[in-house]
Amino acid sequence: MSTAYSTAHAETLDPPRSSPDLDVRELEKRTRLMRIITRLIAVSDLGSREIARQAGLPVQKISDLLAGRLEHLDIDELNVLRRTLELEAP
């Protein structure tokens, strides 16, 4: 079997995955915010539920953030989380 045939055959079985259309700069900004927020969460005395409640976000968003799933949070949500946690910082 030729490589060309196997590649073409594989594409019909496993279609390319669609990924969110993210600008590189926006992704870098979101990554920086995620790192800042996860550090703030680590030093915070608050649990995920309390952080989510104070930020007005679902608990699942905090779980997504801590799991590194940036595509589930937008810049505004990350900024709200950062402000919420910075207000709690000693």
PDB file of N, CA and C in Angstrom:
ATOM      1  N   MET A   1       0.845  -1.175   0.000  1.00  0.00           N
ATOM      2  CA  MET A   1       0.000   0.000   0.000  1.00  0.00           C
ATOM      3  C   MET A   1       0.892   1.241   0.000  1.00  0.00           C
ATOM      4  N   SER A   2       0.553   2.209  -0.818  1.00  0.00           N
ATOM      5  CA  SER A   2       1.373   3.411  -0.896  1.00  0.00           C
ATOM      6  C   SER A   2       1.033   4.359   0.248  1.00  0.00           C
ATOM      7  N   THR A   3       1.978   5.235   0.538  1.00  0.00           N
ATOM      8  CA  THR A   3       1.776   6.213   1.611  1.00  0.00           C
ATOM      9  C   THR A   3       0.668   7.187   1.244  1.00  0.00           C
ATOM     10  N   ALA A   4       0.606   7.591  -0.021  1.00  0.00           N
ATOM     11  CA  ALA A   4      -0.425   8.529  -0.468  1.00  0.00           C
ATOM     12  C   ALA A   4      -1.812   7.943  -0.255  1.00  0.00           C
ATOM     13  N   TYR A   5      -1.959   6.648  -0.561  1.00  0.00           N
ATOM     14  CA  TYR A   5      -3.254   6.007  -0.390  1.00  0.00           C
ATOM     15  C   TYR A   5      -3.633   5.934   1.090  1.00  0.00           C
ATOM     16  N   SER A   6      -2.679   5.540   1.926  1.00  0.00           N
ATOM     17  CA  SER A   6      -2.989   5.398   3.348  1.00  0.00           C
ATOM     18  C   SER A   6      -3.307   6.741   3.990  1.00  0.00           C
ATOM     19  N   THR A   7      -2.634   7.802   3.562  1.00  0.00           N
ATOM     20  CA  THR A   7      -2.916   9.142   4.093  1.00  0.00           C
ATOM     21  C   THR A   7      -4.300   9.602   3.676  1.00  0.00           C
ATOM     22  N   ALA A   8      -4.629   9.408   2.401  1.00  0.00           N
ATOM     23  CA  ALA A   8      -5.947   9.812   1.910  1.00  0.00           C
ATOM     24  C   ALA A   8      -7.034   9.000   2.601  1.00  0.00           C
ATOM     25  N   HIS A   9      -6.781   7.720   2.799  1.00  0.00           N
ATOM     26  CA  HIS A   9      -7.753   6.855   3.464  1.00  0.00           C
ATOM     27  C   HIS A   9      -7.932   7.262   4.929  1.00  0.00           C
ATOM     28  N   ALA A  10      -6.854   7.627   5.585  1.00  0.00           N
ATOM     29  CA  ALA A  10      -6.914   8.044   6.989  1.00  0.00           C
ATOM     30  C   ALA A  10      -7.720   9.327   7.144  1.00  0.00           C
ATOM     31  N   GLU A  11      -7.610  10.238   6.180  1.00  0.00           N
ATOM     32  CA  GLU A  11      -8.352  11.504   6.267  1.00  0.00           C
ATOM     33  C   GLU A  11      -9.847  11.291   6.184  1.00  0.00           C
ATOM     34  N   THR A  12     -10.285  10.274   5.426  1.00  0.00           N
ATOM     35  CA  THR A  12     -11.721  10.018   5.351  1.00  0.00           C
ATOM     36  C   THR A  12     -12.237   9.397   6.643  1.00  0.00           C
ATOM     37  N   LEU A  13     -11.392   8.635   7.320  1.00  0.00           N
ATOM     38  CA  LEU A  13     -11.799   8.017   8.577  1.00  0.00           C
ATOM     39  C   LEU A  13     -11.735   8.979   9.748  1.00  0.00           C
ATOM     40  N   ASP A  14     -10.728   9.833   9.761  1.00  0.00           N
ATOM     41  CA  ASP A  14     -10.502  10.755  10.871  1.00  0.00           C
ATOM     42  C   ASP A  14     -10.439  12.181  10.318  1.00  0.00           C
ATOM     43  N   PRO A  15     -11.586  12.861  10.191  1.00  0.00           N
ATOM     44  CA  PRO A  15     -11.561  14.219   9.632  1.00  0.00           C
ATOM     45  C   PRO A  15     -10.764  15.156  10.524  1.00  0.00           C
ATOM     46  N   PRO A  16     -10.187  16.203   9.952  1.00  0.00           N
ATOM     47  CA  PRO A  16      -9.394  17.133  10.762  1.00  0.00           C
ATOM     48  C   PRO A  16     -10.249  17.767  11.844  1.00  0.00           C
ATOM     49  N   ARG A  17      -9.676  17.920  13.006  1.00  0.00           N
ATOM     50  CA  ARG A  17     -10.394  18.521  14.128  1.00  0.00           C
ATOM     51  C   ARG A  17     -10.469  20.020  13.937  1.00  0.00           C
ATOM     52  N   SER A  18     -11.605  20.569  14.253  1.00  0.00           N
ATOM     53  CA  SER A  18     -11.733  22.020  14.168  1.00  0.00           C
ATOM     54  C   SER A  18     -11.246  22.624  15.473  1.00  0.00           C
ATOM     55  N   SER A  19     -10.541  23.697  15.365  1.00  0.00           N
ATOM     56  CA  SER A  19     -10.047  24.371  16.560  1.00  0.00           C
ATOM     57  C   SER A  19     -10.576  25.795  16.553  1.00  0.00           C
ATOM     58  N   PRO A  20     -10.735  26.380  17.713  1.00  0.00           N
ATOM     59  CA  PRO A  20     -11.217  27.761  17.749  1.00  0.00           C
ATOM     60  C   PRO A  20     -10.236  28.675  17.043  1.00  0.00           C
ATOM     61  N   ASP A  21     -10.776  29.657  16.368  1.00  0.00           N
ATOM     62  CA  ASP A  21      -9.951  30.590  15.621  1.00  0.00           C
ATOM     63  C   ASP A  21      -9.419  31.651  16.585  1.00  0.00           C
ATOM     64  N   LEU A  22      -8.250  31.383  17.145  1.00  0.00           N
ATOM     65  CA  LEU A  22      -7.665  32.294  18.121  1.00  0.00           C
ATOM     66  C   LEU A  22      -6.477  33.027  17.523  1.00  0.00           C
ATOM     67  N   ASP A  23      -6.453  34.306  17.750  1.00  0.00           N
ATOM     68  CA  ASP A  23      -5.311  35.110  17.366  1.00  0.00           C
ATOM     69  C   ASP A  23      -4.174  34.790  18.334  1.00  0.00           C
ATOM     70  N   VAL A  24      -2.959  34.730  17.825  1.00  0.00           N
ATOM     71  CA  VAL A  24      -1.807  34.368  18.659  1.00  0.00           C
ATOM     72  C   VAL A  24      -1.637  35.348  19.810  1.00  0.00           C
ATOM     73  N   ARG A  25      -1.798  36.623  19.542  1.00  0.00           N
ATOM     74  CA  ARG A  25      -1.637  37.626  20.617  1.00  0.00           C
ATOM     75  C   ARG A  25      -2.696  37.450  21.702  1.00  0.00           C
ATOM     76  N   GLU A  26      -3.912  37.176  21.275  1.00  0.00           N
ATOM     77  CA  GLU A  26      -4.976  36.975  22.259  1.00  0.00           C
ATOM     78  C   GLU A  26      -4.714  35.711  23.069  1.00  0.00           C
ATOM     79  N   LEU A  27      -4.240  34.673  22.428  1.00  0.00           N
ATOM     80  CA  LEU A  27      -3.922  33.437  23.139  1.00  0.00           C
ATOM     81  C   LEU A  27      -2.800  33.656  24.150  1.00  0.00           C
ATOM     82  N   GLU A  28      -1.790  34.435  23.773  1.00  0.00           N
ATOM     83  CA  GLU A  28      -0.698  34.751  24.705  1.00  0.00           C
ATOM     84  C   GLU A  28      -1.229  35.551  25.895  1.00  0.00           C
ATOM     85  N   LYS A  29      -2.095  36.499  25.631  1.00  0.00           N
ATOM     86  CA  LYS A  29      -2.665  37.322  26.704  1.00  0.00           C
ATOM     87  C   LYS A  29      -3.494  36.448  27.646  1.00  0.00           C
ATOM     88  N   ARG A  30      -4.300  35.551  27.089  1.00  0.00           N
ATOM     89  CA  ARG A  30      -5.109  34.662  27.907  1.00  0.00           C
ATOM     90  C   ARG A  30      -4.231  33.712  28.716  1.00  0.00           C
ATOM     91  N   THR A  31      -3.145  33.249  28.118  1.00  0.00           N
ATOM     92  CA  THR A  31      -2.224  32.355  28.830  1.00  0.00           C
ATOM     93  C   THR A  31      -1.579  33.065  30.006  1.00  0.00           C
ATOM     94  N   ARG A  32      -1.135  34.314  29.795  1.00  0.00           N
ATOM     95  CA  ARG A  32      -0.545  35.089  30.897  1.00  0.00           C
ATOM     96  C   ARG A  32      -1.553  35.289  32.023  1.00  0.00           C
ATOM     97  N   LEU A  33      -2.775  35.648  31.644  1.00  0.00           N
ATOM     98  CA  LEU A  33      -3.811  35.837  32.662  1.00  0.00           C
ATOM     99  C   LEU A  33      -4.088  34.540  33.412  1.00  0.00           C
ATOM    100  N   MET A  34      -4.122  33.436  32.690  1.00  0.00           N
ATOM    101  CA  MET A  34      -4.366  32.147  33.335  1.00  0.00           C
ATOM    102  C   MET A  34      -3.283  31.850  34.356  1.00  0.00           C
ATOM    103  N   ARG A  35      -2.034  32.112  34.023  1.00  0.00           N
ATOM    104  CA  ARG A  35      -0.938  31.857  34.961  1.00  0.00           C
ATOM    105  C   ARG A  35      -1.054  32.737  36.202  1.00  0.00           C
ATOM    106  N   ILE A  36      -1.375  33.997  36.001  1.00  0.00           N
ATOM    107  CA  ILE A  36      -1.539  34.916  37.134  1.00  0.00           C
ATOM    108  C   ILE A  36      -2.675  34.437  38.031  1.00  0.00           C
ATOM    109  N   ILE A  37      -3.794  34.077  37.413  1.00  0.00           N
ATOM    110  CA  ILE A  37      -4.971  33.673  38.175  1.00  0.00           C
ATOM    111  C   ILE A  37      -4.723  32.371  38.935  1.00  0.00           C
ATOM    112  N   THR A  38      -4.071  31.414  38.295  1.00  0.00           N
ATOM    113  CA  THR A  38      -3.824  30.152  39.002  1.00  0.00           C
ATOM    114  C   THR A  38      -2.888  30.369  40.191  1.00  0.00           C
ATOM    115  N   ARG A  39      -1.939  31.294  40.081  1.00  0.00           N
ATOM    116  CA  ARG A  39      -1.076  31.613  41.230  1.00  0.00           C
ATOM    117  C   ARG A  39      -1.885  32.271  42.343  1.00  0.00           C
ATOM    118  N   LEU A  40      -2.781  33.185  41.953  1.00  0.00           N
ATOM    119  CA  LEU A  40      -3.627  33.833  42.948  1.00  0.00           C
ATOM    120  C   LEU A  40      -4.542  32.822  43.644  1.00  0.00           C
ATOM    121  N   ILE A  41      -5.049  31.864  42.889  1.00  0.00           N
ATOM    122  CA  ILE A  41      -5.894  30.822  43.476  1.00  0.00           C
ATOM    123  C   ILE A  41      -5.084  29.974  44.447  1.00  0.00           C
ATOM    124  N   ALA A  42      -3.837  29.677  44.082  1.00  0.00           N
ATOM    125  CA  ALA A  42      -2.979  28.829  44.920  1.00  0.00           C
ATOM    126  C   ALA A  42      -2.705  29.475  46.277  1.00  0.00           C
ATOM    127  N   VAL A  43      -2.572  30.783  46.324  1.00  0.00           N
ATOM    128  CA  VAL A  43      -2.267  31.449  47.600  1.00  0.00           C
ATOM    129  C   VAL A  43      -3.524  31.934  48.311  1.00  0.00           C
ATOM    130  N   SER A  44      -4.670  31.780  47.658  1.00  0.00           N
ATOM    131  CA  SER A  44      -5.928  32.221  48.241  1.00  0.00           C
ATOM    132  C   SER A  44      -6.445  31.195  49.240  1.00  0.00           C
ATOM    133  N   ASP A  45      -7.181  31.680  50.219  1.00  0.00           N
ATOM    134  CA  ASP A  45      -7.832  30.796  51.178  1.00  0.00           C
ATOM    135  C   ASP A  45      -9.209  30.362  50.685  1.00  0.00           C
ATOM    136  N   LEU A  46      -9.618  30.890  49.518  1.00  0.00           N
ATOM    137  CA  LEU A  46     -10.948  30.599  48.998  1.00  0.00           C
ATOM    138  C   LEU A  46     -10.961  29.313  48.180  1.00  0.00           C
ATOM    139  N   GLY A  47     -12.085  28.617  48.219  1.00  0.00           N
ATOM    140  CA  GLY A  47     -12.276  27.435  47.390  1.00  0.00           C
ATOM    141  C   GLY A  47     -12.829  27.835  46.031  1.00  0.00           C
ATOM    142  N   SER A  48     -12.891  26.889  45.144  1.00  0.00           N
ATOM    143  CA  SER A  48     -13.372  27.149  43.783  1.00  0.00           C
ATOM    144  C   SER A  48     -14.803  27.692  43.767  1.00  0.00           C
ATOM    145  N   ARG A  49     -15.641  27.130  44.618  1.00  0.00           N
ATOM    146  CA  ARG A  49     -17.041  27.581  44.644  1.00  0.00           C
ATOM    147  C   ARG A  49     -17.160  29.030  45.092  1.00  0.00           C
ATOM    148  N   GLU A  50     -16.391  29.379  46.117  1.00  0.00           N
ATOM    149  CA  GLU A  50     -16.440  30.760  46.616  1.00  0.00           C
ATOM    150  C   GLU A  50     -15.876  31.729  45.585  1.00  0.00           C
ATOM    151  N   ILE A  51     -14.803  31.353  44.930  1.00  0.00           N
ATOM    152  CA  ILE A  51     -14.222  32.209  43.884  1.00  0.00           C
ATOM    153  C   ILE A  51     -15.228  32.411  42.765  1.00  0.00           C
ATOM    154  N   ALA A  52     -15.862  31.326  42.337  1.00  0.00           N
ATOM    155  CA  ALA A  52     -16.855  31.409  41.262  1.00  0.00           C
ATOM    156  C   ALA A  52     -18.028  32.292  41.685  1.00  0.00           C
ATOM    157  N   ARG A  53     -18.483  32.118  42.926  1.00  0.00           N
ATOM    158  CA  ARG A  53     -19.613  32.923  43.417  1.00  0.00           C
ATOM    159  C   ARG A  53     -19.270  34.398  43.422  1.00  0.00           C
ATOM    160  N   GLN A  54     -18.096  34.739  43.957  1.00  0.00           N
ATOM    161  CA  GLN A  54     -17.695  36.143  44.031  1.00  0.00           C
ATOM    162  C   GLN A  54     -17.483  36.754  42.655  1.00  0.00           C
ATOM    163  N   ALA A  55     -17.007  35.944  41.704  1.00  0.00           N
ATOM    164  CA  ALA A  55     -16.766  36.453  40.348  1.00  0.00           C
ATOM    165  C   ALA A  55     -18.028  36.426  39.496  1.00  0.00           C
ATOM    166  N   GLY A  56     -19.078  35.760  39.984  1.00  0.00           N
ATOM    167  CA  GLY A  56     -20.309  35.680  39.223  1.00  0.00           C
ATOM    168  C   GLY A  56     -20.203  34.734  38.032  1.00  0.00           C
ATOM    169  N   LEU A  57     -19.386  33.702  38.176  1.00  0.00           N
ATOM    170  CA  LEU A  57     -19.171  32.721  37.114  1.00  0.00           C
ATOM    171  C   LEU A  57     -19.554  31.334  37.601  1.00  0.00           C
ATOM    172  N   PRO A  58     -19.881  30.437  36.669  1.00  0.00           N
ATOM    173  CA  PRO A  58     -20.151  29.049  37.077  1.00  0.00           C
ATOM    174  C   PRO A  58     -18.877  28.383  37.604  1.00  0.00           C
ATOM    175  N   VAL A  59     -19.026  27.446  38.523  1.00  0.00           N
ATOM    176  CA  VAL A  59     -17.886  26.725  39.082  1.00  0.00           C
ATOM    177  C   VAL A  59     -17.121  25.995  37.981  1.00  0.00           C
ATOM    178  N   GLN A  60     -17.842  25.554  36.941  1.00  0.00           N
ATOM    179  CA  GLN A  60     -17.199  24.832  35.838  1.00  0.00           C
ATOM    180  C   GLN A  60     -16.125  25.690  35.165  1.00  0.00           C
ATOM    181  N   LYS A  61     -16.317  26.996  35.131  1.00  0.00           N
ATOM    182  CA  LYS A  61     -15.316  27.889  34.529  1.00  0.00           C
ATOM    183  C   LYS A  61     -14.015  27.846  35.330  1.00  0.00           C
ATOM    184  N   ILE A  62     -14.121  27.772  36.645  1.00  0.00           N
ATOM    185  CA  ILE A  62     -12.922  27.679  37.481  1.00  0.00           C
ATOM    186  C   ILE A  62     -12.237  26.342  37.227  1.00  0.00           C
ATOM    187  N   SER A  63     -13.025  25.289  37.133  1.00  0.00           N
ATOM    188  CA  SER A  63     -12.461  23.965  36.849  1.00  0.00           C
ATOM    189  C   SER A  63     -11.766  23.951  35.486  1.00  0.00           C
ATOM    190  N   ASP A  64     -12.390  24.573  34.490  1.00  0.00           N
ATOM    191  CA  ASP A  64     -11.783  24.646  33.154  1.00  0.00           C
ATOM    192  C   ASP A  64     -10.460  25.400  33.206  1.00  0.00           C
ATOM    193  N   LEU A  65     -10.434  26.491  33.949  1.00  0.00           N
ATOM    194  CA  LEU A  65      -9.209  27.280  34.078  1.00  0.00           C
ATOM    195  C   LEU A  65      -8.096  26.458  34.716  1.00  0.00           C
ATOM    196  N   LEU A  66      -8.414  25.794  35.818  1.00  0.00           N
ATOM    197  CA  LEU A  66      -7.402  25.019  36.524  1.00  0.00           C
ATOM    198  C   LEU A  66      -6.929  23.806  35.721  1.00  0.00           C
ATOM    199  N   ALA A  67      -7.770  23.347  34.800  1.00  0.00           N
ATOM    200  CA  ALA A  67      -7.394  22.227  33.934  1.00  0.00           C
ATOM    201  C   ALA A  67      -6.671  22.704  32.674  1.00  0.00           C
ATOM    202  N   GLY A  68      -6.534  24.034  32.521  1.00  0.00           N
ATOM    203  CA  GLY A  68      -5.814  24.580  31.374  1.00  0.00           C
ATOM    204  C   GLY A  68      -6.630  24.674  30.107  1.00  0.00           C
ATOM    205  N   ARG A  69      -7.945  24.617  30.227  1.00  0.00           N
ATOM    206  CA  ARG A  69      -8.806  24.701  29.044  1.00  0.00           C
ATOM    207  C   ARG A  69      -9.162  26.165  28.768  1.00  0.00           C
ATOM    208  N   LEU A  70      -8.224  26.859  28.171  1.00  0.00           N
ATOM    209  CA  LEU A  70      -8.393  28.287  27.903  1.00  0.00           C
ATOM    210  C   LEU A  70      -9.525  28.598  26.945  1.00  0.00           C
ATOM    211  N   GLU A  71      -9.813  27.660  26.057  1.00  0.00           N
ATOM    212  CA  GLU A  71     -10.851  27.921  25.058  1.00  0.00           C
ATOM    213  C   GLU A  71     -12.231  28.071  25.685  1.00  0.00           C
ATOM    214  N   HIS A  72     -12.381  27.712  26.958  1.00  0.00           N
ATOM    215  CA  HIS A  72     -13.666  27.807  27.645  1.00  0.00           C
ATOM    216  C   HIS A  72     -13.853  29.138  28.364  1.00  0.00           C
ATOM    217  N   LEU A  73     -12.813  29.959  28.389  1.00  0.00           N
ATOM    218  CA  LEU A  73     -12.901  31.251  29.062  1.00  0.00           C
ATOM    219  C   LEU A  73     -12.460  32.354  28.113  1.00  0.00           C
ATOM    220  N   ASP A  74     -13.166  33.473  28.169  1.00  0.00           N
ATOM    221  CA  ASP A  74     -12.741  34.600  27.340  1.00  0.00           C
ATOM    222  C   ASP A  74     -11.982  35.615  28.195  1.00  0.00           C
ATOM    223  N   ILE A  75     -11.450  36.614  27.545  1.00  0.00           N
ATOM    224  CA  ILE A  75     -10.621  37.631  28.218  1.00  0.00           C
ATOM    225  C   ILE A  75     -11.394  38.312  29.349  1.00  0.00           C
ATOM    226  N   ASP A  76     -12.645  38.639  29.101  1.00  0.00           N
ATOM    227  CA  ASP A  76     -13.434  39.336  30.126  1.00  0.00           C
ATOM    228  C   ASP A  76     -13.604  38.486  31.383  1.00  0.00           C
ATOM    229  N   GLU A  77     -13.877  37.206  31.200  1.00  0.00           N
ATOM    230  CA  GLU A  77     -14.032  36.318  32.357  1.00  0.00           C
ATOM    231  C   GLU A  77     -12.723  36.184  33.125  1.00  0.00           C
ATOM    232  N   LEU A  78     -11.628  36.099  32.408  1.00  0.00           N
ATOM    233  CA  LEU A  78     -10.318  36.015  33.067  1.00  0.00           C
ATOM    234  C   LEU A  78     -10.012  37.290  33.843  1.00  0.00           C
ATOM    235  N   ASN A  79     -10.345  38.431  33.273  1.00  0.00           N
ATOM    236  CA  ASN A  79     -10.111  39.699  33.968  1.00  0.00           C
ATOM    237  C   ASN A  79     -10.976  39.819  35.220  1.00  0.00           C
ATOM    238  N   VAL A  80     -12.225  39.355  35.148  1.00  0.00           N
ATOM    239  CA  VAL A  80     -13.107  39.372  36.323  1.00  0.00           C
ATOM    240  C   VAL A  80     -12.517  38.500  37.420  1.00  0.00           C
ATOM    241  N   LEU A  81     -12.044  37.321  37.051  1.00  0.00           N
ATOM    242  CA  LEU A  81     -11.426  36.432  38.036  1.00  0.00           C
ATOM    243  C   LEU A  81     -10.192  37.070  38.663  1.00  0.00           C
ATOM    244  N   ARG A  82      -9.381  37.700  37.846  1.00  0.00           N
ATOM    245  CA  ARG A  82      -8.165  38.335  38.375  1.00  0.00           C
ATOM    246  C   ARG A  82      -8.515  39.433  39.366  1.00  0.00           C
ATOM    247  N   ARG A  83      -9.455  40.292  38.987  1.00  0.00           N
ATOM    248  CA  ARG A  83      -9.856  41.388  39.898  1.00  0.00           C
ATOM    249  C   ARG A  83     -10.436  40.836  41.185  1.00  0.00           C
ATOM    250  N   THR A  84     -11.253  39.795  41.084  1.00  0.00           N
ATOM    251  CA  THR A  84     -11.867  39.190  42.257  1.00  0.00           C
ATOM    252  C   THR A  84     -10.809  38.659  43.207  1.00  0.00           C
ATOM    253  N   LEU A  85      -9.833  37.964  42.662  1.00  0.00           N
ATOM    254  CA  LEU A  85      -8.795  37.370  43.496  1.00  0.00           C
ATOM    255  C   LEU A  85      -7.829  38.413  44.047  1.00  0.00           C
ATOM    256  N   GLU A  86      -7.558  39.455  43.280  1.00  0.00           N
ATOM    257  CA  GLU A  86      -6.658  40.509  43.778  1.00  0.00           C
ATOM    258  C   GLU A  86      -7.294  41.273  44.930  1.00  0.00           C
ATOM    259  N   LEU A  87      -8.611  41.401  44.936  1.00  0.00           N
ATOM    260  CA  LEU A  87      -9.294  42.057  46.043  1.00  0.00           C
ATOM    261  C   LEU A  87      -9.201  41.230  47.316  1.00  0.00           C
ATOM    262  N   GLU A  88      -9.118  39.918  47.169  1.00  0.00           N
ATOM    263  CA  GLU A  88      -9.031  39.009  48.311  1.00  0.00           C
ATOM    264  C   GLU A  88      -7.610  38.858  48.838  1.00  0.00           C
ATOM    265  N   ALA A  89      -6.623  39.222  48.018  1.00  0.00           N
ATOM    266  CA  ALA A  89      -5.219  39.029  48.405  1.00  0.00           C
ATOM    267  C   ALA A  89      -4.876  39.938  49.595  1.00  0.00           C
ATOM    268  N   PRO A  90      -4.063  39.435  50.539  1.00  0.00           N
ATOM    269  CA  PRO A  90      -3.704  40.249  51.707  1.00  0.00           C
ATOM    270  C   PRO A  90      -2.783  41.382  51.348  1.00  0.00           C
TER     271      PRO A  90
END
